[in-house]
Each structure stands twice: as C-alpha cells, then as structure tokens.
Tab-separated table of C-alpha atoms in Angstrom:
chain	number	residue	atom	x	y	z
A	1	UNK	CA	33.704	-35.424	-29.656
A	2	UNK	CA	34.521	-34.719	-33.283
A	3	UNK	CA	32.060	-33.461	-35.892
A	4	UNK	CA	31.142	-36.968	-37.048
A	5	UNK	CA	30.317	-38.036	-33.510
A	6	UNK	CA	28.364	-34.812	-32.916
A	7	UNK	CA	26.458	-35.427	-36.137
A	8	UNK	CA	25.592	-38.953	-35.079
A	9	UNK	CA	24.598	-37.876	-31.562
A	10	UNK	CA	22.422	-34.989	-32.759
A	11	UNK	CA	20.990	-36.379	-35.985
A	12	UNK	CA	22.301	-33.339	-37.888
A	13	UNK	CA	24.715	-34.088	-40.724
A	14	UNK	CA	28.286	-32.858	-40.496
A	15	UNK	CA	27.667	-30.791	-43.621
A	16	UNK	CA	24.712	-29.025	-41.955
A	17	UNK	CA	26.714	-28.450	-38.774
A	18	UNK	CA	29.398	-26.711	-40.832
A	19	UNK	CA	26.695	-24.710	-42.633
A	20	UNK	CA	25.064	-23.650	-39.354
A	21	UNK	CA	28.469	-22.470	-38.152
A	22	UNK	CA	29.087	-20.645	-41.424
A	23	UNK	CA	25.801	-18.694	-41.268
A	24	UNK	CA	26.183	-17.959	-37.565
A	25	UNK	CA	23.272	-20.050	-36.320
A	26	UNK	CA	25.655	-21.813	-33.947
A	27	UNK	CA	28.944	-20.642	-32.514
A	28	UNK	CA	32.056	-21.975	-34.200
A	29	UNK	CA	33.245	-25.031	-32.343
A	30	UNK	CA	36.408	-25.166	-30.327
A	31	UNK	CA	39.381	-26.648	-32.136
A	32	UNK	CA	41.776	-29.315	-31.001
A	33	UNK	CA	45.542	-29.016	-31.356
A	34	UNK	CA	45.301	-30.659	-34.777
A	35	UNK	CA	42.561	-28.134	-35.757
A	36	UNK	CA	39.646	-30.606	-35.657
A	37	UNK	CA	36.296	-29.315	-34.487
A	38	UNK	CA	35.478	-30.368	-30.921
A	39	UNK	CA	31.902	-30.600	-29.621
A	40	UNK	CA	30.518	-31.200	-26.171
A	41	UNK	CA	27.108	-32.205	-24.883
A	42	UNK	CA	25.927	-28.569	-24.819
A	43	UNK	CA	26.633	-28.153	-28.538
A	44	UNK	CA	24.911	-31.443	-29.300
A	45	UNK	CA	21.892	-30.290	-27.299
A	46	UNK	CA	21.757	-27.089	-29.360
A	47	UNK	CA	21.994	-29.124	-32.573
A	48	UNK	CA	19.109	-31.332	-31.431
A	49	UNK	CA	17.067	-28.201	-30.694
A	50	UNK	CA	17.757	-26.898	-34.202
A	51	UNK	CA	16.930	-30.260	-35.777
A	52	UNK	CA	13.595	-30.403	-33.954
A	53	UNK	CA	12.696	-26.822	-34.870
A	54	UNK	CA	13.546	-27.470	-38.511
A	55	UNK	CA	11.538	-30.720	-38.485
A	56	UNK	CA	8.518	-28.659	-37.422
A	57	UNK	CA	9.024	-26.459	-40.456
A	58	UNK	CA	10.498	-23.405	-38.783
A	59	UNK	CA	12.657	-21.354	-41.144
A	60	UNK	CA	16.295	-20.696	-40.330
A	61	UNK	CA	15.329	-17.195	-39.193
A	62	UNK	CA	12.566	-18.526	-36.940
A	63	UNK	CA	14.897	-21.207	-35.613
A	64	UNK	CA	17.501	-18.567	-34.814
A	65	UNK	CA	14.865	-16.533	-32.951
A	66	UNK	CA	13.656	-19.591	-31.019
A	67	UNK	CA	17.226	-20.577	-30.201
A	68	UNK	CA	17.901	-17.093	-28.823
A	69	UNK	CA	14.712	-17.262	-26.758
A	70	UNK	CA	15.599	-20.744	-25.486
A	71	UNK	CA	19.024	-19.562	-24.398
A	72	UNK	CA	17.622	-16.407	-22.742
A	73	UNK	CA	16.453	-17.505	-19.297
A	74	UNK	CA	14.812	-14.104	-18.692
A	75	UNK	CA	12.551	-14.419	-21.746
A	76	UNK	CA	8.787	-14.295	-21.520
A	77	UNK	CA	6.943	-17.326	-22.832
A	78	UNK	CA	4.661	-14.912	-24.697
A	79	UNK	CA	7.565	-14.203	-27.071
A	80	UNK	CA	7.984	-17.894	-27.794
A	81	UNK	CA	4.255	-18.374	-28.252
A	82	UNK	CA	4.112	-15.456	-30.701
A	83	UNK	CA	6.712	-17.141	-32.919
A	84	UNK	CA	4.816	-20.441	-32.747
A	85	UNK	CA	1.411	-18.866	-33.437
A	86	UNK	CA	2.778	-16.981	-36.442
A	87	UNK	CA	4.324	-20.209	-37.728
A	88	UNK	CA	1.000	-22.018	-37.316
A	89	UNK	CA	-0.707	-19.303	-39.377
A	90	UNK	CA	1.984	-19.627	-42.075
A	91	UNK	CA	1.584	-23.422	-42.117
A	92	UNK	CA	-2.203	-23.143	-42.449
A	93	UNK	CA	-1.809	-20.666	-45.328
A	94	UNK	CA	0.645	-22.999	-47.090
A	95	UNK	CA	-1.654	-25.989	-46.501
A	96	UNK	CA	-4.565	-24.060	-48.027
A	97	UNK	CA	-2.395	-23.154	-51.033
A	98	UNK	CA	-1.370	-26.798	-51.480
A	99	UNK	CA	-4.960	-27.991	-51.151
A	100	UNK	CA	-5.871	-25.507	-53.889
A	101	UNK	CA	-3.083	-26.917	-56.056
A	102	UNK	CA	-4.314	-30.467	-55.476
A	103	UNK	CA	-7.874	-29.458	-56.362
A	104	UNK	CA	-6.800	-27.675	-59.544
A	105	UNK	CA	-4.453	-30.437	-60.691
A	106	UNK	CA	-7.019	-33.114	-59.877
A	107	UNK	CA	-9.574	-31.308	-62.008
A	108	UNK	CA	-7.112	-30.868	-64.865
A	109	UNK	CA	-6.019	-34.515	-64.688
A	110	UNK	CA	-9.677	-35.569	-64.719
A	111	UNK	CA	-10.304	-33.442	-67.812
A	112	UNK	CA	-7.277	-34.799	-69.643
A	113	UNK	CA	-8.055	-37.737	-71.863
A	114	UNK	CA	-4.632	-39.221	-71.311
A	115	UNK	CA	-4.841	-40.777	-74.735
A	116	UNK	CA	-2.926	-40.502	-77.983
A	117	UNK	CA	-4.374	-37.117	-78.941
A	118	UNK	CA	-2.130	-34.075	-78.576
A	119	UNK	CA	-4.676	-31.766	-76.926
A	120	UNK	CA	-4.130	-31.561	-73.178
A	121	UNK	CA	-5.997	-29.319	-70.740
A	122	UNK	CA	-3.111	-29.549	-68.266
A	123	UNK	CA	-0.674	-27.985	-70.706
A	124	UNK	CA	-3.285	-25.488	-71.880
A	125	UNK	CA	-3.777	-24.349	-68.288
A	126	UNK	CA	-0.033	-24.073	-67.680
A	127	UNK	CA	0.223	-21.961	-70.817
A	128	UNK	CA	-2.528	-19.663	-69.564
A	129	UNK	CA	-5.199	-21.172	-71.816
A	130	UNK	CA	-3.312	-20.004	-74.857
A	131	UNK	CA	-2.786	-22.544	-77.572
A	132	UNK	CA	0.802	-23.729	-77.736
A	133	UNK	CA	2.962	-21.935	-80.257
A	134	UNK	CA	3.013	-23.645	-83.588
A	135	UNK	CA	5.866	-23.469	-86.004
A	136	UNK	CA	5.142	-20.928	-88.686
A	137	UNK	CA	4.200	-22.561	-91.930
A	138	UNK	CA	6.370	-21.476	-94.813
A	139	UNK	CA	4.656	-18.781	-96.810
A	140	UNK	CA	4.265	-19.366	-100.487
A	141	UNK	CA	6.569	-17.130	-102.441
A	142	UNK	CA	5.019	-14.587	-104.699
A	143	UNK	CA	5.787	-14.974	-108.285
A	144	UNK	CA	7.487	-12.098	-109.919
A	145	UNK	CA	5.322	-10.699	-112.606
C-alpha cells in the first residue's frame, strides 16, 4: 500500500509517517520502481502502536523505548512497566501543575472586576505585581536664568 493508504489504515497522517521516518522512529519504507513508499501490514501495525502510545501522552523518546521493547521478544515486562510507571508519575505531576494554574487563574479572574476600569489583577500578577510601565511624562524645561 502507498503512504496515503497506510495513513488511512493506521490513523497516522502521511506527514507524520514521513516525520517518523526522518527522525528514525520507524524504518524507511521500501520503495517501488517509481520510488513511491510501499507499506505492508507490519508497518501499519507499528504505526498504530505509535499512534496509541502518543495518544496516551508518551513522548517520542518514550514511544521509541516502548517500540523497542515491544519488538524485543526477550524483554522483561518489568522494563515496560518501569516506563509506564514513570510516565504515570510525570502525568500526575503535570496534572497537579495544571490544577495549580486553574486555581490561580480562577482566583485572579474572580478578583478582576471585568469592568471599564484599567486596573486588572490578572495583568498585575503576570507582571509580577509590579505596576505596568507608564510613559514618562515630559519634564518641564528649566528656564535659563
């Protein structure tokens, strides 16, 4: 099958398939006589594996590690579990960070009047509680005496 058919069968866009080949995540495909990429069911299966790993939030590096483990029939499942457990810890940390962001922004939005006045606690917080810079007022010139 060609790259478009492989993309449709795997759910991975043709652009991403080319990118995965470029970065070495997948082997370059075989080429037909007219130099078109040719994919078989094995390559599509690998692409589906990558798509699923990425949909679970695994980084490209983690996906590459999992792919290598999947393809290594002599692997120990403990190695796979270690990658998954580390990813779970990373996800929990990121969730906690995002919950903190939601809490902070909710508080700031609550404190903001959202009216016609220029003062805004959201912008003050983003600026580090410093008042926004104001244009310097022109200084009166001294009179020569």
